[in-house]
PDB file of C-alpha atoms in Angstrom:
ATOM      1  CA  UNK A   1      32.132 -31.211 -18.619  1.00  0.00           C
ATOM      2  CA  UNK A   2      30.653 -34.108 -20.184  1.00  0.00           C
ATOM      3  CA  UNK A   3      26.879 -34.764 -20.456  1.00  0.00           C
ATOM      4  CA  UNK A   4      25.449 -36.197 -18.191  1.00  0.00           C
ATOM      5  CA  UNK A   5      23.572 -40.013 -18.655  1.00  0.00           C
ATOM      6  CA  UNK A   6      20.336 -38.372 -18.402  1.00  0.00           C
ATOM      7  CA  UNK A   7      20.479 -36.634 -21.688  1.00  0.00           C
ATOM      8  CA  UNK A   8      19.122 -38.850 -24.138  1.00  0.00           C
ATOM      9  CA  UNK A   9      21.276 -37.664 -27.222  1.00  0.00           C
ATOM     10  CA  UNK A  10      24.706 -38.287 -26.437  1.00  0.00           C
ATOM     11  CA  UNK A  11      24.567 -41.454 -24.260  1.00  0.00           C
ATOM     12  CA  UNK A  12      27.632 -43.167 -23.230  1.00  0.00           C
ATOM     13  CA  UNK A  13      28.607 -47.558 -24.456  1.00  0.00           C
ATOM     14  CA  UNK A  14      28.637 -48.211 -20.800  1.00  0.00           C
ATOM     15  CA  UNK A  15      25.673 -46.855 -20.358  1.00  0.00           C
ATOM     16  CA  UNK A  16      25.045 -50.006 -22.571  1.00  0.00           C
ATOM     17  CA  UNK A  17      26.545 -52.246 -22.095  1.00  0.00           C
ATOM     18  CA  UNK A  18      27.223 -52.868 -18.298  1.00  0.00           C
ATOM     19  CA  UNK A  19      31.057 -55.074 -18.719  1.00  0.00           C
ATOM     20  CA  UNK A  20      32.228 -52.323 -21.666  1.00  0.00           C
ATOM     21  CA  UNK A  21      35.187 -51.450 -20.298  1.00  0.00           C
ATOM     22  CA  UNK A  22      37.108 -48.205 -20.523  1.00  0.00           C
ATOM     23  CA  UNK A  23      39.625 -49.611 -21.702  1.00  0.00           C
ATOM     24  CA  UNK A  24      38.735 -50.310 -24.889  1.00  0.00           C
ATOM     25  CA  UNK A  25      38.437 -46.956 -25.810  1.00  0.00           C
ATOM     26  CA  UNK A  26      41.156 -45.233 -27.967  1.00  0.00           C
ATOM     27  CA  UNK A  27      43.105 -43.928 -25.843  1.00  0.00           C
ATOM     28  CA  UNK A  28      43.543 -40.382 -27.947  1.00  0.00           C
ATOM     29  CA  UNK A  29      39.597 -40.341 -27.217  1.00  0.00           C
ATOM     30  CA  UNK A  30      37.427 -39.626 -23.376  1.00  0.00           C
ATOM     31  CA  UNK A  31      34.969 -41.189 -21.930  1.00  0.00           C
ATOM     32  CA  UNK A  32      32.118 -39.328 -24.085  1.00  0.00           C
ATOM     33  CA  UNK A  33      34.102 -39.662 -27.322  1.00  0.00           C
ATOM     34  CA  UNK A  34      35.390 -36.466 -27.815  1.00  0.00           C
ATOM     35  CA  UNK A  35      39.411 -36.140 -29.033  1.00  0.00           C
ATOM     36  CA  UNK A  36      41.317 -34.180 -26.565  1.00  0.00           C
ATOM     37  CA  UNK A  37      41.591 -30.972 -29.108  1.00  0.00           C
ATOM     38  CA  UNK A  38      38.362 -30.868 -29.170  1.00  0.00           C
ATOM     39  CA  UNK A  39      37.559 -30.474 -25.639  1.00  0.00           C
ATOM     40  CA  UNK A  40      40.444 -27.647 -26.840  1.00  0.00           C
ATOM     41  CA  UNK A  41      39.247 -25.963 -28.822  1.00  0.00           C
ATOM     42  CA  UNK A  42      35.729 -26.380 -28.004  1.00  0.00           C
ATOM     43  CA  UNK A  43      37.388 -24.427 -23.855  1.00  0.00           C
ATOM     44  CA  UNK A  44      38.956 -21.843 -26.822  1.00  0.00           C
ATOM     45  CA  UNK A  45      36.140 -20.617 -28.920  1.00  0.00           C
ATOM     46  CA  UNK A  46      33.393 -20.160 -25.063  1.00  0.00           C
ATOM     47  CA  UNK A  47      36.412 -18.816 -23.515  1.00  0.00           C
ATOM     48  CA  UNK A  48      36.389 -15.876 -25.898  1.00  0.00           C
ATOM     49  CA  UNK A  49      32.560 -15.670 -26.162  1.00  0.00           C
ATOM     50  CA  UNK A  50      32.725 -15.191 -22.450  1.00  0.00           C
ATOM     51  CA  UNK A  51      35.276 -12.977 -22.466  1.00  0.00           C
ATOM     52  CA  UNK A  52      34.362 -10.113 -25.009  1.00  0.00           C
ATOM     53  CA  UNK A  53      30.306 -10.393 -24.006  1.00  0.00           C
ATOM     54  CA  UNK A  54      31.493  -9.571 -21.047  1.00  0.00           C
ATOM     55  CA  UNK A  55      34.441  -7.124 -21.346  1.00  0.00           C
ATOM     56  CA  UNK A  56      32.594  -4.423 -20.003  1.00  0.00           C
ATOM     57  CA  UNK A  57      31.873  -5.559 -17.202  1.00  0.00           C
ATOM     58  CA  UNK A  58      35.647  -6.275 -16.427  1.00  0.00           C
ATOM     59  CA  UNK A  59      36.287  -3.080 -17.078  1.00  0.00           C
ATOM     60  CA  UNK A  60      34.239  -1.342 -14.156  1.00  0.00           C
ATOM     61  CA  UNK A  61      34.753  -3.728 -12.178  1.00  0.00           C
ATOM     62  CA  UNK A  62      39.125  -3.533 -12.333  1.00  0.00           C
ATOM     63  CA  UNK A  63      38.426   0.073 -11.615  1.00  0.00           C
ATOM     64  CA  UNK A  64      36.484   0.208  -8.389  1.00  0.00           C
ATOM     65  CA  UNK A  65      39.542  -2.573  -7.315  1.00  0.00           C
ATOM     66  CA  UNK A  66      42.343  -0.559  -8.078  1.00  0.00           C
ATOM     67  CA  UNK A  67      42.030   2.364  -5.876  1.00  0.00           C
ATOM     68  CA  UNK A  68      44.371   5.378  -6.139  1.00  0.00           C
ATOM     69  CA  UNK A  69      43.568   4.789 -10.031  1.00  0.00           C
ATOM     70  CA  UNK A  70      42.991   7.636 -12.317  1.00  0.00           C
ATOM     71  CA  UNK A  71      40.147   8.776 -13.107  1.00  0.00           C
ATOM     72  CA  UNK A  72      38.129   7.229 -10.149  1.00  0.00           C
ATOM     73  CA  UNK A  73      37.903   6.894  -6.889  1.00  0.00           C
ATOM     74  CA  UNK A  74      34.491   6.261  -6.174  1.00  0.00           C
ATOM     75  CA  UNK A  75      33.058   2.882  -5.794  1.00  0.00           C
ATOM     76  CA  UNK A  76      29.347   2.839  -6.918  1.00  0.00           C
ATOM     77  CA  UNK A  77      29.568   1.381 -10.318  1.00  0.00           C
ATOM     78  CA  UNK A  78      27.519   4.014 -11.873  1.00  0.00           C
ATOM     79  CA  UNK A  79      30.326   6.843 -11.295  1.00  0.00           C
ATOM     80  CA  UNK A  80      32.913   4.653 -12.616  1.00  0.00           C
ATOM     81  CA  UNK A  81      30.945   3.825 -15.806  1.00  0.00           C
ATOM     82  CA  UNK A  82      30.022   7.565 -15.810  1.00  0.00           C
ATOM     83  CA  UNK A  83      33.375   8.365 -15.813  1.00  0.00           C
ATOM     84  CA  UNK A  84      34.674   6.158 -18.237  1.00  0.00           C
ATOM     85  CA  UNK A  85      32.118   7.074 -20.577  1.00  0.00           C
ATOM     86  CA  UNK A  86      32.826  10.505 -19.813  1.00  0.00           C
ATOM     87  CA  UNK A  87      36.122  10.837 -19.890  1.00  0.00           C
ATOM     88  CA  UNK A  88      37.060   8.158 -22.937  1.00  0.00           C
ATOM     89  CA  UNK A  89      33.498   7.237 -24.435  1.00  0.00           C
ATOM     90  CA  UNK A  90      32.016   4.060 -24.782  1.00  0.00           C
ATOM     91  CA  UNK A  91      35.424   3.215 -26.602  1.00  0.00           C
ATOM     92  CA  UNK A  92      37.344   2.953 -23.164  1.00  0.00           C
ATOM     93  CA  UNK A  93      35.256  -0.068 -22.050  1.00  0.00           C
ATOM     94  CA  UNK A  94      36.573  -2.035 -24.206  1.00  0.00           C
ATOM     95  CA  UNK A  95      40.558  -0.916 -23.862  1.00  0.00           C
ATOM     96  CA  UNK A  96      43.182  -4.384 -23.616  1.00  0.00           C
ATOM     97  CA  UNK A  97      40.019  -6.684 -25.099  1.00  0.00           C
ATOM     98  CA  UNK A  98      43.007  -7.224 -27.406  1.00  0.00           C
ATOM     99  CA  UNK A  99      45.446  -9.277 -24.386  1.00  0.00           C
ATOM    100  CA  UNK A 100      42.172 -10.165 -23.227  1.00  0.00           C
ATOM    101  CA  UNK A 101      41.570 -12.804 -26.161  1.00  0.00           C
ATOM    102  CA  UNK A 102      45.668 -13.512 -26.129  1.00  0.00           C
ATOM    103  CA  UNK A 103      44.742 -14.425 -23.082  1.00  0.00           C
ATOM    104  CA  UNK A 104      41.607 -16.675 -22.668  1.00  0.00           C
ATOM    105  CA  UNK A 105      41.380 -18.548 -26.234  1.00  0.00           C
ATOM    106  CA  UNK A 106      44.938 -20.606 -24.985  1.00  0.00           C
ATOM    107  CA  UNK A 107      44.128 -20.443 -21.318  1.00  0.00           C
ATOM    108  CA  UNK A 108      39.795 -22.145 -21.551  1.00  0.00           C
ATOM    109  CA  UNK A 109      41.949 -24.561 -24.016  1.00  0.00           C
ATOM    110  CA  UNK A 110      43.568 -25.456 -21.001  1.00  0.00           C
ATOM    111  CA  UNK A 111      41.710 -26.057 -18.648  1.00  0.00           C
ATOM    112  CA  UNK A 112      38.546 -27.564 -19.970  1.00  0.00           C
ATOM    113  CA  UNK A 113      40.649 -30.064 -21.969  1.00  0.00           C
ATOM    114  CA  UNK A 114      43.012 -30.547 -18.673  1.00  0.00           C
ATOM    115  CA  UNK A 115      39.285 -30.185 -15.939  1.00  0.00           C
ATOM    116  CA  UNK A 116      37.686 -33.475 -18.417  1.00  0.00           C
ATOM    117  CA  UNK A 117      40.678 -35.441 -18.239  1.00  0.00           C
ATOM    118  CA  UNK A 118      41.073 -35.323 -14.921  1.00  0.00           C
ATOM    119  CA  UNK A 119      37.150 -35.891 -14.305  1.00  0.00           C
ATOM    120  CA  UNK A 120      37.474 -38.998 -16.189  1.00  0.00           C
ATOM    121  CA  UNK A 121      40.896 -40.143 -14.538  1.00  0.00           C
ATOM    122  CA  UNK A 122      39.301 -38.642 -11.187  1.00  0.00           C
ATOM    123  CA  UNK A 123      35.224 -40.253 -11.611  1.00  0.00           C
ATOM    124  CA  UNK A 124      36.043 -43.030 -13.623  1.00  0.00           C
ATOM    125  CA  UNK A 125      33.619 -44.728  -9.739  1.00  0.00           C
ATOM    126  CA  UNK A 126      31.823 -42.271  -9.365  1.00  0.00           C
ATOM    127  CA  UNK A 127      30.892 -39.827 -12.204  1.00  0.00           C
ATOM    128  CA  UNK A 128      28.248 -37.648  -9.665  1.00  0.00           C
ATOM    129  CA  UNK A 129      31.234 -37.929  -7.302  1.00  0.00           C
ATOM    130  CA  UNK A 130      31.427 -33.864  -5.917  1.00  0.00           C
ATOM    131  CA  UNK A 131      35.026 -34.392  -4.843  1.00  0.00           C
ATOM    132  CA  UNK A 132      36.323 -35.465  -8.631  1.00  0.00           C
ATOM    133  CA  UNK A 133      34.725 -32.287  -9.788  1.00  0.00           C
ATOM    134  CA  UNK A 134      36.307 -30.038  -7.057  1.00  0.00           C
ATOM    135  CA  UNK A 135      39.999 -31.766  -8.003  1.00  0.00           C
ATOM    136  CA  UNK A 136      39.756 -30.926 -11.722  1.00  0.00           C
ATOM    137  CA  UNK A 137      38.438 -27.987 -11.705  1.00  0.00           C
ATOM    138  CA  UNK A 138      41.650 -27.143  -9.006  1.00  0.00           C
ATOM    139  CA  UNK A 139      44.201 -29.248 -11.379  1.00  0.00           C
ATOM    140  CA  UNK A 140      42.663 -27.143 -14.089  1.00  0.00           C
ATOM    141  CA  UNK A 141      42.512 -23.618 -12.471  1.00  0.00           C
ATOM    142  CA  UNK A 142      45.873 -23.883 -11.866  1.00  0.00           C
ATOM    143  CA  UNK A 143      46.998 -24.637 -15.560  1.00  0.00           C
ATOM    144  CA  UNK A 144      45.427 -22.425 -16.788  1.00  0.00           C
ATOM    145  CA  UNK A 145      46.165 -19.358 -14.878  1.00  0.00           C
ATOM    146  CA  UNK A 146      49.013 -20.595 -15.352  1.00  0.00           C
ATOM    147  CA  UNK A 147      48.751 -19.384 -19.896  1.00  0.00           C
ATOM    148  CA  UNK A 148      46.107 -16.306 -18.302  1.00  0.00           C
ATOM    149  CA  UNK A 149      48.024 -14.528 -16.017  1.00  0.00           C
ATOM    150  CA  UNK A 150      50.570 -12.694 -17.753  1.00  0.00           C
ATOM    151  CA  UNK A 151      48.490 -11.748 -20.211  1.00  0.00           C
ATOM    152  CA  UNK A 152      45.733 -10.837 -18.277  1.00  0.00           C
ATOM    153  CA  UNK A 153      48.215  -9.020 -16.500  1.00  0.00           C
ATOM    154  CA  UNK A 154      48.750  -6.461 -19.050  1.00  0.00           C
ATOM    155  CA  UNK A 155      45.060  -6.474 -19.718  1.00  0.00           C
ATOM    156  CA  UNK A 156      44.114  -5.002 -16.957  1.00  0.00           C
ATOM    157  CA  UNK A 157      47.058  -2.304 -16.922  1.00  0.00           C
ATOM    158  CA  UNK A 158      45.747  -1.417 -20.281  1.00  0.00           C
ATOM    159  CA  UNK A 159      42.523  -1.219 -18.817  1.00  0.00           C
ATOM    160  CA  UNK A 160      43.423   1.632 -16.120  1.00  0.00           C
ATOM    161  CA  UNK A 161      45.370   3.479 -18.999  1.00  0.00           C
ATOM    162  CA  UNK A 162      44.783   5.861 -21.648  1.00  0.00           C
ATOM    163  CA  UNK A 163      46.201   5.452 -24.229  1.00  0.00           C
ATOM    164  CA  UNK A 164      49.166   7.744 -22.935  1.00  0.00           C
ATOM    165  CA  UNK A 165      49.534   5.577 -20.755  1.00  0.00           C
ATOM    166  CA  UNK A 166      50.303   2.196 -22.842  1.00  0.00           C
ATOM    167  CA  UNK A 167      49.816   2.595 -27.294  1.00  0.00           C
ATOM    168  CA  UNK A 168      48.761  -1.046 -27.119  1.00  0.00           C
ATOM    169  CA  UNK A 169      49.613  -5.188 -25.847  1.00  0.00           C
ATOM    170  CA  UNK A 170      53.137  -4.977 -27.447  1.00  0.00           C
ATOM    171  CA  UNK A 171      54.283  -1.771 -26.392  1.00  0.00           C
ATOM    172  CA  UNK A 172      52.920  -2.538 -22.412  1.00  0.00           C
ATOM    173  CA  UNK A 173      54.939  -6.418 -23.152  1.00  0.00           C
ATOM    174  CA  UNK A 174      57.883  -4.537 -23.886  1.00  0.00           C
ATOM    175  CA  UNK A 175      57.656  -1.715 -21.170  1.00  0.00           C
ATOM    176  CA  UNK A 176      57.503  -3.823 -18.365  1.00  0.00           C
ATOM    177  CA  UNK A 177      59.305  -6.649 -19.138  1.00  0.00           C
ATOM    178  CA  UNK A 178      62.613  -3.713 -19.440  1.00  0.00           C
ATOM    179  CA  UNK A 179      60.936  -1.955 -16.405  1.00  0.00           C
ATOM    180  CA  UNK A 180      59.870  -4.541 -13.714  1.00  0.00           C
ATOM    181  CA  UNK A 181      61.293  -7.810 -15.358  1.00  0.00           C
ATOM    182  CA  UNK A 182      60.081 -11.050 -16.481  1.00  0.00           C
ATOM    183  CA  UNK A 183      58.404 -12.126 -13.299  1.00  0.00           C
ATOM    184  CA  UNK A 184      56.244  -8.450 -12.826  1.00  0.00           C
ATOM    185  CA  UNK A 185      54.085 -11.280 -15.682  1.00  0.00           C
ATOM    186  CA  UNK A 186      53.549 -13.222 -12.304  1.00  0.00           C
ATOM    187  CA  UNK A 187      53.743 -10.958  -9.367  1.00  0.00           C
ATOM    188  CA  UNK A 188      49.777 -11.673  -9.218  1.00  0.00           C
ATOM    189  CA  UNK A 189      50.124 -15.769 -10.097  1.00  0.00           C
ATOM    190  CA  UNK A 190      49.819 -16.570  -6.235  1.00  0.00           C
ATOM    191  CA  UNK A 191      47.595 -14.606  -5.331  1.00  0.00           C
ATOM    192  CA  UNK A 192      45.558 -15.663  -8.750  1.00  0.00           C
ATOM    193  CA  UNK A 193      45.873 -19.344  -7.632  1.00  0.00           C
ATOM    194  CA  UNK A 194      45.124 -19.352  -4.012  1.00  0.00           C
ATOM    195  CA  UNK A 195      41.820 -16.844  -5.547  1.00  0.00           C
ATOM    196  CA  UNK A 196      40.992 -19.320  -8.402  1.00  0.00           C
ATOM    197  CA  UNK A 197      41.692 -22.741  -6.710  1.00  0.00           C
ATOM    198  CA  UNK A 198      38.151 -22.619  -3.940  1.00  0.00           C
ATOM    199  CA  UNK A 199      36.918 -20.287  -6.218  1.00  0.00           C
ATOM    200  CA  UNK A 200      37.298 -23.090  -9.610  1.00  0.00           C
ATOM    201  CA  UNK A 201      36.084 -25.752  -7.317  1.00  0.00           C
ATOM    202  CA  UNK A 202      32.612 -23.760  -5.526  1.00  0.00           C
ATOM    203  CA  UNK A 203      32.365 -23.323  -9.521  1.00  0.00           C
ATOM    204  CA  UNK A 204      32.567 -26.874 -11.161  1.00  0.00           C
ATOM    205  CA  UNK A 205      31.164 -28.371  -7.738  1.00  0.00           C
ATOM    206  CA  UNK A 206      28.143 -26.019  -7.243  1.00  0.00           C
ATOM    207  CA  UNK A 207      27.173 -26.689 -11.115  1.00  0.00           C
ATOM    208  CA  UNK A 208      27.056 -29.966 -11.876  1.00  0.00           C
ATOM    209  CA  UNK A 209      24.820 -30.479  -8.383  1.00  0.00           C
ATOM    210  CA  UNK A 210      22.198 -27.860 -10.432  1.00  0.00           C
ATOM    211  CA  UNK A 211      23.247 -28.966 -13.111  1.00  0.00           C
ATOM    212  CA  UNK A 212      22.116 -32.765 -12.281  1.00  0.00           C
ATOM    213  CA  UNK A 213      19.133 -31.940 -10.036  1.00  0.00           C
ATOM    214  CA  UNK A 214      17.709 -29.335 -12.871  1.00  0.00           C
ATOM    215  CA  UNK A 215      17.780 -32.685 -15.751  1.00  0.00           C
ATOM    216  CA  UNK A 216      16.272 -35.046 -12.952  1.00  0.00           C
ATOM    217  CA  UNK A 217      13.198 -32.467 -12.545  1.00  0.00           C
ATOM    218  CA  UNK A 218      12.767 -32.692 -16.301  1.00  0.00           C
ATOM    219  CA  UNK A 219      14.670 -35.979 -17.383  1.00  0.00           C
ATOM    220  CA  UNK A 220      12.361 -36.249 -20.754  1.00  0.00           C
ATOM    221  CA  UNK A 221      13.835 -32.860 -21.670  1.00  0.00           C
ATOM    222  CA  UNK A 222      17.012 -32.736 -20.764  1.00  0.00           C
ATOM    223  CA  UNK A 223      17.891 -32.782 -24.018  1.00  0.00           C
ATOM    224  CA  UNK A 224      15.792 -30.625 -26.054  1.00  0.00           C
ATOM    225  CA  UNK A 225      16.952 -28.636 -23.175  1.00  0.00           C
ATOM    226  CA  UNK A 226      20.123 -28.640 -22.510  1.00  0.00           C
ATOM    227  CA  UNK A 227      21.463 -25.559 -23.446  1.00  0.00           C
ATOM    228  CA  UNK A 228      19.192 -23.502 -20.477  1.00  0.00           C
ATOM    229  CA  UNK A 229      20.089 -26.292 -18.397  1.00  0.00           C
ATOM    230  CA  UNK A 230      24.026 -25.455 -18.448  1.00  0.00           C
ATOM    231  CA  UNK A 231      23.608 -21.942 -18.453  1.00  0.00           C
ATOM    232  CA  UNK A 232      21.277 -21.932 -16.108  1.00  0.00           C
ATOM    233  CA  UNK A 233      23.500 -24.647 -14.217  1.00  0.00           C
ATOM    234  CA  UNK A 234      26.944 -22.201 -14.737  1.00  0.00           C
ATOM    235  CA  UNK A 235      25.117 -19.026 -13.967  1.00  0.00           C
ATOM    236  CA  UNK A 236      24.254 -19.598 -10.328  1.00  0.00           C
ATOM    237  CA  UNK A 237      27.847 -21.605 -10.362  1.00  0.00           C
ATOM    238  CA  UNK A 238      29.218 -18.175 -11.436  1.00  0.00           C
ATOM    239  CA  UNK A 239      27.885 -15.840  -9.554  1.00  0.00           C
ATOM    240  CA  UNK A 240      27.967 -18.309  -6.084  1.00  0.00           C
ATOM    241  CA  UNK A 241      31.597 -18.311  -6.426  1.00  0.00           C
ATOM    242  CA  UNK A 242      33.189 -14.985  -7.501  1.00  0.00           C
ATOM    243  CA  UNK A 243      30.695 -13.360  -4.098  1.00  0.00           C
ATOM    244  CA  UNK A 244      33.065 -15.402  -2.745  1.00  0.00           C
ATOM    245  CA  UNK A 245      36.275 -14.715  -3.580  1.00  0.00           C
ATOM    246  CA  UNK A 246      35.997 -10.421  -3.968  1.00  0.00           C
ATOM    247  CA  UNK A 247      38.599  -9.373  -1.572  1.00  0.00           C
ATOM    248  CA  UNK A 248      41.282 -12.420  -3.298  1.00  0.00           C
ATOM    249  CA  UNK A 249      39.923 -10.062  -6.552  1.00  0.00           C
ATOM    250  CA  UNK A 250      40.844  -7.045  -5.121  1.00  0.00           C
ATOM    251  CA  UNK A 251      44.393  -8.070  -3.720  1.00  0.00           C
ATOM    252  CA  UNK A 252      45.092  -9.731  -7.934  1.00  0.00           C
ATOM    253  CA  UNK A 253      43.989  -6.256 -10.021  1.00  0.00           C
ATOM    254  CA  UNK A 254      46.078  -4.231  -6.975  1.00  0.00           C
ATOM    255  CA  UNK A 255      49.250  -6.395  -8.076  1.00  0.00           C
ATOM    256  CA  UNK A 256      48.582  -6.741 -11.755  1.00  0.00           C
ATOM    257  CA  UNK A 257      48.820  -2.883 -11.639  1.00  0.00           C
ATOM    258  CA  UNK A 258      51.198  -1.716  -9.169  1.00  0.00           C
ATOM    259  CA  UNK A 259      52.358   2.306 -10.097  1.00  0.00           C
ATOM    260  CA  UNK A 260      49.341   2.317 -13.228  1.00  0.00           C
ATOM    261  CA  UNK A 261      47.633   5.947 -12.298  1.00  0.00           C
ATOM    262  CA  UNK A 262      48.841   6.026  -9.532  1.00  0.00           C
ATOM    263  CA  UNK A 263      48.369   2.853  -7.990  1.00  0.00           C
ATOM    264  CA  UNK A 264      50.069   1.898  -4.828  1.00  0.00           C
ATOM    265  CA  UNK A 265      53.029  -0.699  -5.264  1.00  0.00           C
ATOM    266  CA  UNK A 266      54.061  -3.294  -3.403  1.00  0.00           C
ATOM    267  CA  UNK A 267      57.965  -4.410  -2.140  1.00  0.00           C
ATOM    268  CA  UNK A 268      56.630  -7.708  -1.916  1.00  0.00           C
ATOM    269  CA  UNK A 269      54.254 -10.102  -3.291  1.00  0.00           C
ATOM    270  CA  UNK A 270      52.594 -11.052   0.126  1.00  0.00           C
ATOM    271  CA  UNK A 271      48.835 -10.963   0.003  1.00  0.00           C
ATOM    272  CA  UNK A 272      49.057  -9.423   4.140  1.00  0.00           C
ATOM    273  CA  UNK A 273      50.572  -6.205   3.164  1.00  0.00           C
ATOM    274  CA  UNK A 274      48.141  -5.794   0.171  1.00  0.00           C
ATOM    275  CA  UNK A 275      45.299  -6.221   2.079  1.00  0.00           C
ATOM    276  CA  UNK A 276      46.863  -4.462   5.224  1.00  0.00           C
ATOM    277  CA  UNK A 277      47.032  -1.298   2.615  1.00  0.00           C
ATOM    278  CA  UNK A 278      44.130  -2.002   1.484  1.00  0.00           C
ATOM    279  CA  UNK A 279      42.558  -1.307   4.653  1.00  0.00           C
ATOM    280  CA  UNK A 280      44.734   1.560   5.683  1.00  0.00           C
ATOM    281  CA  UNK A 281      43.711   3.427   2.541  1.00  0.00           C
ATOM    282  CA  UNK A 282      39.813   2.485   2.100  1.00  0.00           C
ATOM    283  CA  UNK A 283      38.644   0.235   4.920  1.00  0.00           C
ATOM    284  CA  UNK A 284      37.268  -3.161   5.563  1.00  0.00           C
ATOM    285  CA  UNK A 285      34.833  -2.163   2.378  1.00  0.00           C
ATOM    286  CA  UNK A 286      37.978  -1.559   0.348  1.00  0.00           C
ATOM    287  CA  UNK A 287      38.698  -5.603   0.206  1.00  0.00           C
ATOM    288  CA  UNK A 288      35.317  -5.863  -1.119  1.00  0.00           C
ATOM    289  CA  UNK A 289      35.568  -3.619  -3.927  1.00  0.00           C
ATOM    290  CA  UNK A 290      34.147  -4.940  -6.838  1.00  0.00           C
ATOM    291  CA  UNK A 291      31.278  -7.546  -5.920  1.00  0.00           C
ATOM    292  CA  UNK A 292      28.320  -7.194  -8.064  1.00  0.00           C
ATOM    293  CA  UNK A 293      30.186  -6.256 -10.856  1.00  0.00           C
ATOM    294  CA  UNK A 294      32.300  -9.701 -10.488  1.00  0.00           C
ATOM    295  CA  UNK A 295      28.883 -11.337  -9.690  1.00  0.00           C
ATOM    296  CA  UNK A 296      27.319  -9.802 -12.428  1.00  0.00           C
ATOM    297  CA  UNK A 297      30.092 -10.984 -14.655  1.00  0.00           C
ATOM    298  CA  UNK A 298      30.952 -14.727 -13.304  1.00  0.00           C
ATOM    299  CA  UNK A 299      27.080 -15.148 -13.361  1.00  0.00           C
ATOM    300  CA  UNK A 300      25.700 -14.439 -16.858  1.00  0.00           C
ATOM    301  CA  UNK A 301      30.060 -14.861 -18.311  1.00  0.00           C
ATOM    302  CA  UNK A 302      29.304 -18.912 -16.453  1.00  0.00           C
ATOM    303  CA  UNK A 303      26.015 -18.848 -18.909  1.00  0.00           C
ATOM    304  CA  UNK A 304      27.729 -17.827 -21.977  1.00  0.00           C
ATOM    305  CA  UNK A 305      30.458 -20.092 -21.276  1.00  0.00           C
ATOM    306  CA  UNK A 306      29.036 -23.196 -20.445  1.00  0.00           C
ATOM    307  CA  UNK A 307      26.579 -23.046 -22.685  1.00  0.00           C
ATOM    308  CA  UNK A 308      28.910 -22.509 -25.432  1.00  0.00           C
ATOM    309  CA  UNK A 309      31.170 -24.917 -24.011  1.00  0.00           C
ATOM    310  CA  UNK A 310      28.520 -27.427 -24.619  1.00  0.00           C
ATOM    311  CA  UNK A 311      26.905 -26.304 -28.110  1.00  0.00           C
ATOM    312  CA  UNK A 312      30.780 -26.800 -29.698  1.00  0.00           C
ATOM    313  CA  UNK A 313      31.107 -30.427 -27.319  1.00  0.00           C
ATOM    314  CA  UNK A 314      27.389 -30.933 -29.184  1.00  0.00           C
ATOM    315  CA  UNK A 315      28.669 -29.505 -32.307  1.00  0.00           C
ATOM    316  CA  UNK A 316      32.004 -32.683 -32.444  1.00  0.00           C
ATOM    317  CA  UNK A 317      30.101 -35.536 -31.383  1.00  0.00           C
ATOM    318  CA  UNK A 318      27.811 -35.260 -34.467  1.00  0.00           C
ATOM    319  CA  UNK A 319      30.884 -34.877 -36.161  1.00  0.00           C
ATOM    320  CA  UNK A 320      32.537 -37.752 -34.582  1.00  0.00           C
ATOM    321  CA  UNK A 321      29.089 -39.823 -34.668  1.00  0.00           C
ATOM    322  CA  UNK A 322      28.344 -38.982 -38.736  1.00  0.00           C
ATOM    323  CA  UNK A 323      32.495 -39.964 -38.897  1.00  0.00           C
ATOM    324  CA  UNK A 324      31.964 -43.419 -37.654  1.00  0.00           C
ATOM    325  CA  UNK A 325      28.418 -43.709 -39.214  1.00  0.00           C
ATOM    326  CA  UNK A 326      30.324 -43.201 -41.983  1.00  0.00           C
ATOM    327  CA  UNK A 327      33.602 -45.447 -41.185  1.00  0.00           C
ATOM    328  CA  UNK A 328      30.360 -49.055 -40.835  1.00  0.00           C
ATOM    329  CA  UNK A 329      28.750 -48.083 -43.918  1.00  0.00           C
TER     330      UNK A 329
END
């Protein structure tokens, strides 16, 4: 996500020279002066900070969505939290955090870098194009989900199980590969993409629109307040996108946690079959399980992620500017 032209500190050279052609920019850099690897590092840092900060909320959400999971059967956030703390103490909220770290860093590096590259090419004539932002977001999520899905499955199984179920990340990987085959790591990939594609389309479109609107309200201070702007826009985008995609997130959790702590096993990965099972056991409210912690996760997580991402980008932009100044002198 490039900083808009309303910011005063890091503007495109094209803003000053209308006849400046993008072809003159090195193919190794983006239109806002960052190298591809700098996008990847910025995205990786943002993903790790986001998921580390919000991991306990994600654990609560996973337990709420895993119908039949032990020892929790209630859909109440407070009951789930109390049950986790009573049965395993505060450390139970952080089961699976190592798997998350192994997956989130690389996945977010792919996510943000693919988004930036796609947005550069799709919105060249119209940098405020909502369609370009949405399509870029979908492309980014398809690519990043392919990286993150296996570790997300491991993470959720570790979140549900006690130490007696899996001894750690490597033990979980070995046992799943041995007992269920490689396909188990991607059992939810189709559902994840179908969930995250609309999530990301709504997320990025809302984010870009909210960011543009906030900057237009106070353009003279946009540069000084840009972290606040990015965080506020990200929170709004995360909450809106999370609320609308909760049913598919429940399906994803069910597919990833098959056979763990009493969760059902499914003969096929059909979304329809999983939904029928959920509705049969828990009624239609079952497909909205965990929507409250899901919103509580994605609103602040998005704010943390975008603020961290833009801060990392700003660091690299200053680094590049200083390097260019040294080369000129």
